[in-house]
Coordinates of C-alpha atoms in Angstrom, one line a residue:
Chain A
M290 CA -109.9 -72.2 13.5
I291 CA -111.3 -69.3 14.6
A292 CA -113.1 -71.4 17.4
R293 CA -108.7 -72.6 18.8
D294 CA -108.1 -68.9 18.6
I295 CA -110.9 -67.4 20.7
R296 CA -109.8 -70.4 23.4
H297 CA -106.7 -69.3 23.1
S298 CA -107.0 -65.8 23.5
A299 CA -109.3 -66.9 26.6
F300 CA -106.3 -69.0 28.4
A301 CA -104.3 -65.8 27.7
G302 CA -106.6 -63.4 28.8
T303 CA -107.0 -65.9 32.3
L304 CA -102.9 -66.1 32.7
V305 CA -102.5 -62.0 32.4
A306 CA -105.7 -61.5 35.0
L307 CA -103.6 -63.9 37.1
A308 CA -100.3 -62.6 36.4
R309 CA -101.9 -59.0 37.5
F310 CA -103.3 -60.7 40.3
V311 CA -99.8 -62.1 42.0
I312 CA -98.3 -58.7 41.2
V313 CA -101.0 -56.7 42.7
V314 CA -100.7 -59.2 46.2
A315 CA -97.1 -59.1 46.0
L316 CA -97.2 -56.0 46.3
T317 CA -99.5 -55.7 48.4
F318 CA -97.1 -57.8 50.8
L319 CA -94.2 -55.5 50.3
G320 CA -96.3 -53.3 51.5
L321 CA -97.5 -54.5 54.6
L322 CA -93.9 -55.6 55.0
A323 CA -92.8 -51.7 54.9
L324 CA -95.1 -50.5 57.0
T325 CA -94.3 -52.8 59.9
F326 CA -90.8 -51.9 58.8
F327 CA -91.6 -48.7 59.4
I328 CA -93.2 -49.0 63.0
G329 CA -90.4 -51.0 64.1
R330 CA -87.4 -49.5 63.4
V331 CA -88.2 -45.9 62.1
I332 CA -90.1 -44.3 64.8
P333 CA -88.8 -45.9 67.9
I334 CA -86.4 -43.0 68.9
D335 CA -83.6 -45.5 69.5
P336 CA -84.6 -49.0 69.1
V337 CA -81.2 -50.4 70.9
L338 CA -82.2 -48.8 73.2
A339 CA -85.2 -50.7 74.1
V340 CA -83.2 -53.9 74.2
V341 CA -79.9 -53.3 76.5
G342 CA -81.8 -50.4 78.7
D343 CA -81.1 -47.4 79.6
R344 CA -78.0 -49.3 82.4
A345 CA -76.2 -49.7 79.5
T346 CA -72.5 -48.8 78.7
N347 CA -71.1 -47.6 75.3
E348 CA -69.8 -50.7 74.1
Q349 CA -72.8 -52.9 75.0
Y350 CA -74.7 -50.3 73.6
E351 CA -72.5 -50.1 70.1
V352 CA -72.3 -53.8 70.4
A353 CA -76.0 -54.3 70.5
R354 CA -76.3 -51.9 67.2
V355 CA -74.4 -53.5 65.1
A356 CA -75.5 -57.0 66.2
M357 CA -79.3 -55.7 65.1
G358 CA -77.7 -54.2 62.0
L359 CA -78.1 -50.8 62.5
D360 CA -75.6 -49.6 61.4
R361 CA -75.8 -50.4 58.1
H362 CA -78.5 -48.1 55.4
V363 CA -82.0 -48.0 55.9
V364 CA -82.2 -49.3 52.4
V365 CA -80.2 -52.7 53.2
Q366 CA -81.8 -53.1 56.3
F367 CA -85.6 -53.2 55.1
A368 CA -83.8 -56.0 52.4
S369 CA -82.6 -57.8 54.8
Y370 CA -86.2 -57.5 56.7
V371 CA -87.8 -58.3 53.4
L372 CA -85.2 -61.7 53.3
D373 CA -85.4 -62.3 56.5
V374 CA -89.3 -62.6 56.7
L375 CA -89.4 -65.2 53.4
R376 CA -87.6 -67.6 55.3
F377 CA -90.2 -67.2 57.6
D378 CA -87.3 -66.0 60.0
L379 CA -89.2 -62.9 62.4
G380 CA -86.9 -62.8 64.9
M381 CA -86.0 -64.3 68.6
S382 CA -89.0 -63.0 71.4
V383 CA -87.6 -61.4 74.4
S384 CA -89.9 -62.5 76.5
T385 CA -90.5 -66.2 75.1
N386 CA -86.8 -66.7 74.3
R387 CA -88.0 -68.3 71.1
P388 CA -88.3 -67.6 67.7
V389 CA -91.4 -65.5 66.6
A390 CA -92.9 -67.7 63.9
E391 CA -92.2 -70.7 66.0
D392 CA -94.7 -68.9 68.4
L393 CA -96.8 -67.7 66.2
A394 CA -97.3 -71.0 64.8
R395 CA -98.2 -72.5 68.2
V396 CA -100.9 -69.9 69.1
F397 CA -102.4 -69.2 65.8
P398 CA -104.7 -72.9 65.5
A399 CA -106.4 -71.5 68.9
T400 CA -107.3 -68.0 67.7
L401 CA -108.6 -70.1 64.0
E402 CA -111.0 -71.9 66.1
M403 CA -112.3 -69.1 67.8
A404 CA -112.9 -67.2 64.9
T405 CA -114.7 -70.1 62.9
I406 CA -116.8 -70.4 65.1
G407 CA -117.5 -67.4 66.3
I408 CA -118.2 -66.4 62.4
L409 CA -120.6 -69.7 62.1
I410 CA -122.7 -68.0 65.0
G411 CA -122.5 -64.7 63.3
V412 CA -123.9 -65.8 60.1
G413 CA -126.2 -68.4 61.2
L414 CA -128.0 -65.4 63.3
G415 CA -127.2 -62.4 60.9
I416 CA -128.3 -63.9 57.7
P417 CA -132.1 -64.9 58.4
A418 CA -132.1 -61.7 60.9
G419 CA -131.3 -59.4 58.3
V420 CA -133.3 -61.1 55.4
L421 CA -136.3 -60.5 58.4
A422 CA -135.6 -57.2 58.7
A423 CA -135.4 -56.4 54.7
A424 CA -139.0 -58.1 54.8
H425 CA -140.6 -56.1 57.2
Q426 CA -138.9 -53.0 56.1
G427 CA -140.0 -50.0 58.8
R428 CA -141.9 -52.2 61.1
W429 CA -141.0 -52.5 64.2
V430 CA -139.0 -56.1 63.7
D431 CA -137.0 -53.7 61.3
Q432 CA -136.6 -51.1 64.0
V433 CA -135.4 -53.3 66.8
I434 CA -132.7 -55.3 64.5
R435 CA -131.8 -52.1 63.7
V436 CA -130.6 -50.7 67.1
F437 CA -129.2 -54.3 67.6
A438 CA -127.5 -54.0 64.7
L439 CA -126.1 -50.9 65.7
L440 CA -125.3 -51.6 69.2
G441 CA -122.8 -54.2 67.6
Y442 CA -120.7 -51.3 66.7
S443 CA -120.6 -49.8 69.8
V444 CA -120.0 -51.8 72.6
P445 CA -116.3 -52.5 73.6
A446 CA -115.4 -56.5 73.0
F447 CA -113.4 -56.1 76.2
W448 CA -115.8 -55.0 78.7
L449 CA -119.0 -57.2 77.0
G450 CA -116.3 -60.0 78.1
L451 CA -115.9 -58.8 81.2
V452 CA -119.3 -58.3 82.0
G453 CA -120.3 -62.0 80.0
L454 CA -117.5 -63.7 82.4
A455 CA -119.2 -62.0 85.2
I456 CA -123.0 -62.9 84.4
F457 CA -122.0 -66.4 82.8
Y458 CA -119.2 -68.1 84.3
A459 CA -119.5 -66.2 87.9
G460 CA -122.9 -65.4 88.3
L461 CA -124.6 -68.8 86.5
G462 CA -122.0 -71.0 86.4
W463 CA -123.2 -72.1 82.5
V464 CA -119.8 -71.8 81.3
S465 CA -116.3 -72.5 82.3
G466 CA -113.5 -69.5 83.0
P467 CA -110.9 -67.8 81.4
G468 CA -108.5 -70.4 79.4
R469 CA -108.8 -72.7 76.6
V470 CA -109.3 -75.8 78.6
E471 CA -109.3 -77.0 82.1
I472 CA -105.9 -76.9 83.9
F473 CA -105.6 -80.6 84.3
Y474 CA -106.2 -81.8 80.9
D475 CA -103.5 -79.0 79.4
G476 CA -101.4 -80.8 76.9
I477 CA -102.5 -84.4 77.3
T478 CA -104.7 -84.5 73.6
P479 CA -102.1 -85.5 71.3
V480 CA -102.0 -82.2 68.6
V481 CA -103.2 -82.9 65.5
T482 CA -105.0 -79.6 63.9
G483 CA -104.4 -77.6 66.9
L484 CA -107.6 -76.6 67.1
L485 CA -108.5 -78.2 70.5
T486 CA -112.0 -79.0 69.8
V487 CA -111.3 -81.4 67.2
D488 CA -108.5 -82.9 68.3
S489 CA -110.1 -83.9 71.0
L490 CA -113.0 -85.8 69.2
L491 CA -110.0 -87.5 67.3
D492 CA -108.9 -88.7 70.3
G493 CA -112.2 -89.9 71.1
D494 CA -111.3 -87.5 74.7
W495 CA -114.8 -86.8 75.9
T496 CA -113.7 -85.3 78.7
V497 CA -111.3 -82.7 77.3
F498 CA -114.1 -82.1 74.6
K499 CA -116.7 -81.0 77.1
S500 CA -114.2 -78.8 79.2
A501 CA -112.5 -77.3 75.3
L502 CA -116.3 -76.3 74.4
S503 CA -117.3 -75.2 77.6
H504 CA -114.1 -73.1 77.4
I505 CA -115.0 -71.6 73.9
I506 CA -118.2 -70.7 73.8
L507 CA -118.9 -67.8 75.6
P508 CA -115.5 -65.9 74.0
A509 CA -116.9 -67.4 70.6
T510 CA -120.6 -66.5 71.2
I511 CA -119.0 -62.9 72.2
L512 CA -117.2 -62.8 68.9
G513 CA -119.9 -64.0 66.4
V514 CA -122.2 -60.9 68.2
F515 CA -120.1 -58.6 66.4
S516 CA -120.1 -60.6 62.8
L517 CA -123.5 -60.2 63.3
A518 CA -124.2 -56.8 63.8
Y519 CA -121.9 -56.5 60.2
I520 CA -123.6 -59.5 58.7
A521 CA -127.3 -58.4 59.4
R522 CA -127.0 -54.9 58.6
M523 CA -125.5 -55.7 54.6
T524 CA -128.4 -58.5 54.3
R525 CA -130.9 -56.1 55.1
S526 CA -128.8 -54.1 52.7
F527 CA -128.9 -55.9 49.7
M528 CA -132.0 -58.2 50.2
L529 CA -133.8 -54.5 50.1
D530 CA -131.9 -53.8 46.6
Q531 CA -133.6 -57.1 45.6
L532 CA -136.8 -56.9 46.8
S533 CA -137.6 -53.6 45.4
Q534 CA -136.6 -55.4 41.7
E535 CA -139.1 -55.7 39.3
Y536 CA -138.8 -59.6 39.0
I537 CA -139.8 -59.6 42.6
T538 CA -143.1 -58.4 41.8
T539 CA -143.9 -60.2 38.8
A540 CA -143.3 -63.2 41.1
R541 CA -145.5 -62.0 43.9
V542 CA -148.2 -61.2 40.8
K543 CA -147.7 -65.1 39.8
G544 CA -149.1 -66.1 43.3
V545 CA -145.5 -67.8 44.5
P546 CA -146.1 -67.7 48.3
G547 CA -144.6 -64.9 50.2
W548 CA -141.3 -67.3 51.6
R549 CA -140.4 -68.3 48.8
V550 CA -140.1 -65.0 47.0
I551 CA -137.9 -63.9 49.7
W552 CA -136.2 -67.3 50.1
V553 CA -135.8 -68.4 47.0
H554 CA -136.0 -65.4 44.7
G555 CA -134.6 -62.8 46.3
F556 CA -131.8 -64.4 49.1
G557 CA -131.1 -66.6 45.7
A558 CA -129.8 -63.3 44.2
I559 CA -127.7 -62.1 47.2
R560 CA -125.7 -65.2 47.7
V561 CA -122.9 -64.0 45.9
P562 CA -122.1 -60.6 47.6
L563 CA -123.1 -61.9 51.1
I564 CA -119.9 -64.3 50.1
T565 CA -117.5 -61.1 50.3
V566 CA -119.4 -60.0 53.7
I567 CA -118.9 -63.3 55.1
G568 CA -115.1 -63.0 53.9
L569 CA -114.6 -59.6 55.6
S570 CA -116.3 -59.9 58.6
Y571 CA -114.0 -63.5 58.8
A572 CA -111.1 -61.3 58.7
G573 CA -112.6 -58.6 61.5
L574 CA -112.5 -61.5 63.7
L575 CA -109.7 -61.3 64.1
E576 CA -109.3 -57.8 64.9
G577 CA -111.9 -58.6 67.7
S578 CA -110.2 -61.4 68.8
V579 CA -107.1 -59.1 70.0
M580 CA -109.4 -58.0 72.6
I581 CA -111.4 -60.7 73.5
E582 CA -108.3 -63.2 73.7
T583 CA -107.0 -60.4 76.4
V584 CA -110.1 -60.9 78.9
F585 CA -110.6 -64.6 78.4
S586 CA -106.9 -65.4 78.8
W587 CA -107.3 -67.1 75.3
P588 CA -104.0 -68.6 74.0
G589 CA -104.1 -67.4 70.7
I590 CA -102.7 -64.6 68.6
G591 CA -104.5 -61.7 69.8
N592 CA -103.3 -63.0 73.7
Y593 CA -99.6 -63.2 72.4
L594 CA -99.6 -59.9 70.5
T595 CA -101.0 -58.3 73.7
T596 CA -98.3 -59.9 76.2
A597 CA -96.0 -58.8 73.9
L598 CA -96.7 -54.9 73.8
F599 CA -96.6 -55.3 77.7
N600 CA -92.9 -56.2 77.5
A601 CA -92.1 -54.6 75.0
D602 CA -91.1 -57.4 73.5
M603 CA -91.3 -55.8 69.6
N604 CA -89.9 -58.5 67.2
A605 CA -93.1 -60.4 68.6
V606 CA -95.1 -57.7 67.9
L607 CA -94.0 -57.0 64.2
G608 CA -94.7 -60.8 63.5
A609 CA -97.9 -60.8 64.9
T610 CA -99.1 -57.4 63.1
L611 CA -97.8 -59.3 60.4
V612 CA -99.4 -62.4 60.6
I613 CA -102.3 -60.6 61.2
G614 CA -102.3 -58.5 58.4
A615 CA -101.0 -61.1 55.7
V616 CA -104.3 -63.3 57.0
F617 CA -106.5 -60.5 56.8
I618 CA -105.1 -59.8 52.7
M619 CA -105.0 -63.2 52.1
I620 CA -109.0 -63.5 53.4
N621 CA -109.5 -60.4 51.4
K622 CA -108.1 -61.6 48.3
I623 CA -109.7 -65.1 48.7
S624 CA -113.5 -63.5 48.5
D625 CA -112.5 -61.5 45.9
V626 CA -111.7 -64.0 44.2
L627 CA -114.9 -66.1 44.8
Y628 CA -116.7 -63.6 44.1
R629 CA -115.5 -63.0 40.7
I630 CA -115.7 -67.2 40.0
L631 CA -119.1 -67.0 41.3
D632 CA -120.3 -64.1 39.9
P633 CA -120.8 -64.2 36.3
R634 CA -121.5 -60.4 35.9
S635 CA -117.7 -59.2 37.1
R636 CA -116.4 -61.2 34.5
Chain B
M163 CA -134.1 -11.2 54.1
L164 CA -133.4 -14.7 56.8
T165 CA -137.4 -15.7 54.9
R166 CA -138.4 -19.3 54.6
E167 CA -138.9 -18.4 50.6
W168 CA -135.1 -17.2 50.5
L169 CA -134.0 -19.7 52.5
L170 CA -135.5 -22.6 49.8
D171 CA -135.0 -20.2 46.1
D172 CA -134.4 -22.6 43.9
S173 CA -131.9 -20.0 42.0
P174 CA -130.0 -19.2 45.2
A175 CA -128.2 -15.8 44.2
S176 CA -124.9 -16.0 46.3
R177 CA -123.2 -19.0 47.8
G178 CA -123.7 -18.2 51.4
Q179 CA -127.5 -18.7 50.1
A180 CA -127.1 -21.6 48.4
A181 CA -125.4 -23.1 51.7
A182 CA -127.7 -21.5 53.8
G183 CA -131.0 -22.7 52.5
R184 CA -129.3 -26.4 52.5
A185 CA -128.6 -26.5 55.9
Y186 CA -132.3 -25.0 56.1
R187 CA -133.2 -27.6 54.5
V188 CA -131.5 -30.3 56.3
S189 CA -132.4 -28.7 59.8
L190 CA -136.1 -29.6 58.3
D191 CA -135.6 -33.0 58.1
L192 CA -133.3 -34.2 60.7
P193 CA -135.8 -33.7 63.7
R194 CA -138.1 -36.1 61.1
N195 CA -135.9 -38.8 61.4
P196 CA -136.0 -40.3 65.1
L197 CA -132.2 -41.8 65.3
A198 CA -131.0 -38.9 64.3
V199 CA -133.0 -37.3 67.2
A200 CA -131.4 -39.7 69.7
G201 CA -128.6 -39.3 68.5
I202 CA -128.2 -35.4 68.8
V203 CA -129.8 -35.5 72.2
I204 CA -127.1 -38.3 73.4
I205 CA -124.0 -35.7 71.6
S206 CA -125.8 -32.6 73.1
I207 CA -125.1 -34.1 76.7
L208 CA -121.8 -35.6 76.2
I209 CA -120.8 -32.2 75.5
L210 CA -122.8 -30.2 78.0
T211 CA -121.3 -33.0 80.9
A212 CA -118.0 -32.4 79.2
I213 CA -118.0 -28.4 79.6
F214 CA -119.9 -28.6 83.0
A215 CA -118.1 -31.7 84.9
P216 CA -117.1 -29.9 87.5
L217 CA -120.5 -29.0 88.2
I218 CA -122.0 -32.2 87.5
A219 CA -120.0 -34.5 89.5
L220 CA -119.8 -34.2 93.2
E221 CA -116.0 -34.5 93.6
G222 CA -113.1 -34.2 91.8
P223 CA -111.7 -37.0 89.2
H224 CA -108.4 -37.9 91.7
G225 CA -107.6 -38.7 95.4
Q226 CA -107.9 -41.5 97.6
Y227 CA -110.9 -42.3 99.9
L228 CA -109.6 -46.3 101.2
E229 CA -112.2 -45.9 104.2
R230 CA -114.8 -46.5 101.4
R231 CA -113.8 -48.4 98.8
L232 CA -115.8 -50.8 96.9
L233 CA -118.6 -49.8 98.5
P234 CA -121.6 -50.6 95.7
P235 CA -124.0 -48.3 93.9
S236 CA -125.8 -46.5 96.3
G237 CA -128.4 -43.0 96.5
D238 CA -124.6 -41.2 97.9
H239 CA -122.7 -42.4 95.0
W240 CA -124.4 -43.1 92.3
M241 CA -122.4 -45.8 89.9
G242 CA -120.4 -46.8 93.2
T243 CA -116.6 -46.6 94.3
D244 CA -113.8 -48.3 92.5
Q245 CA -110.4 -50.1 94.7
L246 CA -109.3 -46.2 96.0
G247 CA -112.4 -45.0 97.3
R248 CA -113.2 -42.9 94.6
D249 CA -116.9 -41.8 93.5
I250 CA -117.1 -43.9 89.8
F251 CA -120.1 -41.3 88.7
S252 CA -117.8 -38.4 89.2
R253 CA -115.0 -40.0 87.2
V254 CA -116.5 -40.8 84.0
V255 CA -118.1 -37.4 84.3
Y256 CA -114.6 -35.9 84.1
G257 CA -113.6 -39.1 81.4
A258 CA -116.5 -37.2 78.8
R259 CA -113.6 -34.5 78.2
I260 CA -111.7 -37.2 77.4
T261 CA -113.1 -38.4 74.9
L262 CA -114.6 -35.7 73.6
M263 CA -111.1 -34.6 73.0
I264 CA -110.5 -37.9 71.7
V265 CA -112.6 -37.6 68.8
A266 CA -112.4 -34.0 68.2
L267 CA -108.5 -34.8 67.9
V268 CA -108.7 -37.8 65.7
A269 CA -111.5 -36.0 63.3
V270 CA -109.8 -32.8 63.4
I271 CA -106.3 -34.6 62.1
S272 CA -107.4 -37.3 60.2
A273 CA -110.5 -35.9 58.2
P274 CA -108.6 -33.3 56.4
V275 CA -105.2 -35.5 56.1
G276 CA -107.6 -38.1 54.0
L277 CA -109.7 -35.3 52.1
L278 CA -106.4 -33.8 50.8
I279 CA -104.6 -36.7 49.9
G280 CA -107.6 -38.2 48.3
A281 CA -109.0 -34.9 46.0
V282 CA -105.1 -34.9 44.9
S283 CA -104.9 -38.3 43.9
G284 CA -108.6 -38.0 42.2
Y285 CA -107.6 -34.8 40.6
F286 CA -104.1 -35.4 38.8
G287 CA -104.5 -39.0 38.6
G288 CA -101.3 -41.2 37.0
W289 CA -98.6 -41.9 38.9
V290 CA -99.3 -39.1 41.7
D291 CA -102.7 -41.4 42.1
S292 CA -100.9 -45.3 41.7
V293 CA -98.6 -44.0 44.4
L294 CA -101.0 -42.6 46.9
M295 CA -103.8 -44.9 46.4
G296 CA -100.8 -47.8 46.9
V297 CA -100.0 -46.2 50.2
T298 CA -103.7 -45.8 51.0
D299 CA -104.0 -49.4 50.3
V300 CA -101.3 -50.6 52.3
F301 CA -103.2 -49.4 55.2
L302 CA -106.5 -50.6 54.7
S303 CA -105.4 -53.9 54.1
M304 CA -104.2 -54.0 57.9
P305 CA -107.0 -54.6 60.6
K306 CA -107.5 -51.0 62.4
L307 CA -107.2 -51.8 65.8
V308 CA -104.4 -54.0 64.9
L309 CA -101.8 -51.3 63.3
A310 CA -103.2 -49.2 65.8
L311 CA -101.8 -50.8 68.4
A312 CA -98.2 -51.5 66.7
F313 CA -98.1 -47.7 66.5
A314 CA -98.9 -47.3 70.2
A315 CA -96.6 -49.8 71.1
A316 CA -93.7 -48.3 68.9
L317 CA -94.8 -44.3 69.6
G318 CA -94.8 -45.1 73.8
P319 CA -97.7 -45.4 76.1
G320 CA -99.8 -42.3 76.5
I321 CA -103.2 -40.3 75.5
E322 CA -101.0 -37.9 72.7
N323 CA -99.7 -41.2 71.0
A324 CA -102.8 -43.2 71.1
I325 CA -104.4 -39.7 69.2
I326 CA -101.8 -39.8 66.7
A327 CA -102.0 -44.0 66.3
I328 CA -105.4 -43.5 65.6
A329 CA -105.3 -40.4 63.1
I330 CA -102.7 -42.8 62.0
T331 CA -105.7 -45.5 60.8
T332 CA -108.8 -43.4 60.3
W333 CA -107.5 -41.5 57.1
P334 CA -106.8 -43.9 54.7
A335 CA -110.6 -44.9 54.5
Y336 CA -111.3 -40.7 53.6
A337 CA -108.8 -40.7 50.9
R338 CA -110.8 -43.3 49.4
I339 CA -113.8 -42.0 49.8
A340 CA -112.8 -38.0 48.5
R341 CA -110.7 -39.8 45.7
A342 CA -114.3 -41.5 44.6
E343 CA -116.3 -37.7 44.9
T344 CA -112.6 -36.3 43.3
L345 CA -113.4 -38.5 40.2
T346 CA -117.0 -38.0 39.7
I347 CA -116.3 -34.0 40.0
R348 CA -112.8 -34.4 37.8
N349 CA -114.0 -34.3 34.5
S350 CA -117.7 -32.3 35.1
E351 CA -118.4 -28.9 33.2
F352 CA -118.5 -26.4 35.6
V353 CA -114.6 -27.9 36.7
A354 CA -113.6 -27.3 32.7
A355 CA -115.4 -23.7 33.1
A356 CA -113.1 -22.6 35.8
R357 CA -110.1 -24.3 34.6
L358 CA -110.6 -21.9 31.1
L359 CA -110.8 -19.2 33.6
G360 CA -107.6 -19.4 34.5
A361 CA -108.3 -21.2 37.8
S362 CA -105.1 -23.0 39.2
H363 CA -105.0 -26.2 40.6
T364 CA -104.9 -25.2 43.9
R365 CA -107.9 -23.1 43.7
I366 CA -110.2 -25.7 41.8
I367 CA -108.8 -28.1 44.3
T368 CA -109.5 -26.3 47.5
R369 CA -112.5 -23.9 46.6
H370 CA -114.4 -26.4 43.6
V371 CA -113.8 -29.8 44.5
L372 CA -113.2 -30.2 48.3
P373 CA -116.4 -28.2 48.8
L374 CA -118.0 -31.2 47.6
C375 CA -116.8 -33.8 49.4
T376 CA -117.6 -32.8 52.6
S377 CA -121.2 -33.9 52.9
S378 CA -119.8 -37.6 52.3
M379 CA -116.8 -37.2 54.7
I380 CA -119.1 -36.1 57.5
I381 CA -121.2 -38.7 57.2
R382 CA -118.7 -41.4 57.1
V383 CA -116.5 -39.3 59.8
T384 CA -120.0 -39.8 62.0
L385 CA -120.1 -43.4 61.9
D386 CA -116.5 -43.8 62.2
M387 CA -116.9 -41.8 65.7
A388 CA -117.8 -45.0 67.4
G389 CA -115.4 -46.9 66.5
I390 CA -112.9 -44.2 67.5
I391 CA -114.6 -44.2 70.2
L392 CA -113.9 -48.0 71.3
T393 CA -110.0 -48.3 69.8
A394 CA -109.5 -45.2 72.4
A395 CA -111.1 -47.9 74.7
G396 CA -109.1 -50.7 73.9
L397 CA -105.8 -48.4 73.7
G398 CA -106.6 -47.4 77.4
F399 CA -107.7 -50.7 78.5
L400 CA -104.8 -52.3 77.2
G401 CA -102.5 -49.2 79.3
L402 CA -101.1 -47.8 75.9
G403 CA -103.6 -45.3 76.1
A404 CA -104.5 -42.7 79.1
Q405 CA -102.7 -43.7 82.0
P406 CA -104.2 -44.3 85.7
P407 CA -105.3 -42.2 87.4
S408 CA -107.0 -40.0 84.3
P409 CA -110.6 -41.1 84.4
E410 CA -110.6 -42.5 80.7
W411 CA -113.1 -45.1 80.2
G412 CA -111.3 -47.8 78.6
A413 CA -108.1 -46.9 81.5
M414 CA -111.6 -47.3 84.6
I415 CA -112.3 -50.9 83.2
S416 CA -109.5 -52.2 82.9
G417 CA -107.9 -50.9 87.0
G418 CA -112.0 -52.3 87.5
R419 CA -111.1 -55.5 85.8
S420 CA -109.5 -58.1 89.0
Y421 CA -113.4 -56.8 91.3
I422 CA -115.3 -58.0 88.3
F423 CA -116.5 -60.8 90.2
D424 CA -117.5 -59.7 93.5
Q425 CA -117.5 -55.7 92.8
W426 CA -119.2 -56.1 89.7
W427 CA -119.4 -52.5 88.8
V428 CA -116.5 -50.6 88.8
A429 CA -115.6 -52.4 85.7
T430 CA -119.3 -52.3 84.2
M431 CA -120.4 -48.7 84.9
P432 CA -117.7 -46.9 82.6
G433 CA -118.4 -49.0 80.0
F434 CA -122.1 -47.9 80.2
A435 CA -120.7 -44.7 79.3
I436 CA -118.6 -45.9 76.6
I437 CA -121.7 -47.7 74.7
L438 CA -123.9 -44.9 74.9
V439 CA -121.7 -42.3 73.4
S440 CA -121.1 -44.3 70.5
L441 CA -124.6 -45.0 70.0
G442 CA -124.8 -41.8 69.9
F443 CA -122.7 -41.1 67.4
C444 CA -123.9 -44.4 65.5
F445 CA -127.4 -42.8 65.5
L446 CA -126.6 -39.4 64.0
G447 CA -124.3 -40.9 61.7
D448 CA -127.2 -43.5 60.4
G449 CA -129.6 -40.6 60.5
L450 CA -128.1 -38.2 59.0
R451 CA -126.7 -40.5 56.0
D452 CA -130.6 -40.6 55.8
V453 CA -131.3 -36.8 55.2
L454 CA -127.6 -35.8 53.5
D455 CA -128.1 -39.3 50.9
P456 CA -131.2 -39.8 49.8
K457 CA -130.4 -42.3 47.5
S458 CA -130.5 -44.8 50.2
E459 CA -132.9 -43.6 51.7
G460 CA -134.1 -46.5 54.7
K461 CA -131.7 -49.0 53.0
S462 CA -129.3 -50.2 55.4

């Protein structure tokens, strides 16, 4: 009887927590919508003028104003904007003449592909670097890694992209230049996942795969360098916290080998907080990819955003901003949830 | 009066003495931190370069000298010349003024706004806190660069709008810090004492809460400077920030982009300036944190 009560209340507690989580996420999304609405409809002095141009007659102007729904009250406008977004209607893009939502669905996999390879590089190099720095705290290895990590915060991504192209593409010829694949291979691979490296493998087409890989490796590595800096820094900080604990001293006194103390005892304890860090850097790569994609003419969401900026294509700008914001929020929330599930103390 | 003993007195007699003593202790500790010293040196060079730009530069930042366009770095032109024959070194020197202006203005706008919102939010709590922090969280839930891009796109290109766009994206982080600090101060005894003495909310916030938030704020703003410089340069690179022919470093890189394969120096040189200055602020911020916040010494 008592046992059932406890199980029942635990279940109810989970439900309440779940409901609260859903409400918080919904409110954050509503806030995000309010923000993009504010940027698109309130800040521009005259959004109609931006669409019709300054040579339009008064009648044309009035028609456009009504067509854009700007004659309605601002609250009504916001409500209809929210409803449109809920139906995945982000308006038409002025420059591509297609629905923005369709455009975004087409370009998003390219960004996902690059960011995923980037985060693999960042995690693969950043975590060992951070652990190494913590294990040799204050020694030269630590200082070198610290300065390198600070460099990651100081180098402009677009500059590194240009220099990388000049050295590895034009200079050494190790990798391919801008774009996603050689132009004559473009569009011959059937789209399954939208990730070209995966699709070409599924298709069994090694030529396309090699071309795609040689195009993605440089931008993805540069993107990875930026997450590497943050991951290495946080890993070092977490490790130092652990290595000063008494259980580490105990293990050392017991005669556990040094590498085992660091990698099994110390590192084992920081795996969970690292998940949050990796989630945050994955989300952060979305931001970095805006600049990198522009430099590498990579047909992803960042390039779409900056192209729309040049064409004053406000629907596309806001749509891309909204999607990046939504993905950013989702990755953050997911890493929050994972943290809660994996770390018993946070329950 | 200004003796070492007076400065290091454990029980300062006045607010002035306490502040002077703290500044003195920091000034004793900072030089022992090699990173902080490197940061101070780099930032001093930036400030001096900005002030004395006309004396350091070989020529003005504008003009056209097509007979000597795209020359590689040499004794005459240390960083080479660009597509219009302008001396890149001189333009980089003048660009220091723009960069310094951007970081100073962004800090002056966003730090006080964030500080005030955070302090008010933490001090009053309740629905004021919920509303203000809700707004803050919405801003924090967006990647900074993308938000700045969207704002800059809506406001229109130009350096003033770029500064406003960046300031809009930086204040929420400061509001969060100020709120966290305020929450720990709010229930302390000296605030209760001030309230009993009849101090108004405004007085408690401005005279008792805000001064205690400043040191963590200074660290955070210094660490953010690098990000601000990179965002400003990024906006300039995309054509949303400073407009050519302004010698803004990001815009200069953008101008040299088409020449990157054959005349690498045009786009590369301004980048080194950006890296050096950002690194300077990172070093100083890291060093300041070690000195002002002993809890985190040697970590991160």
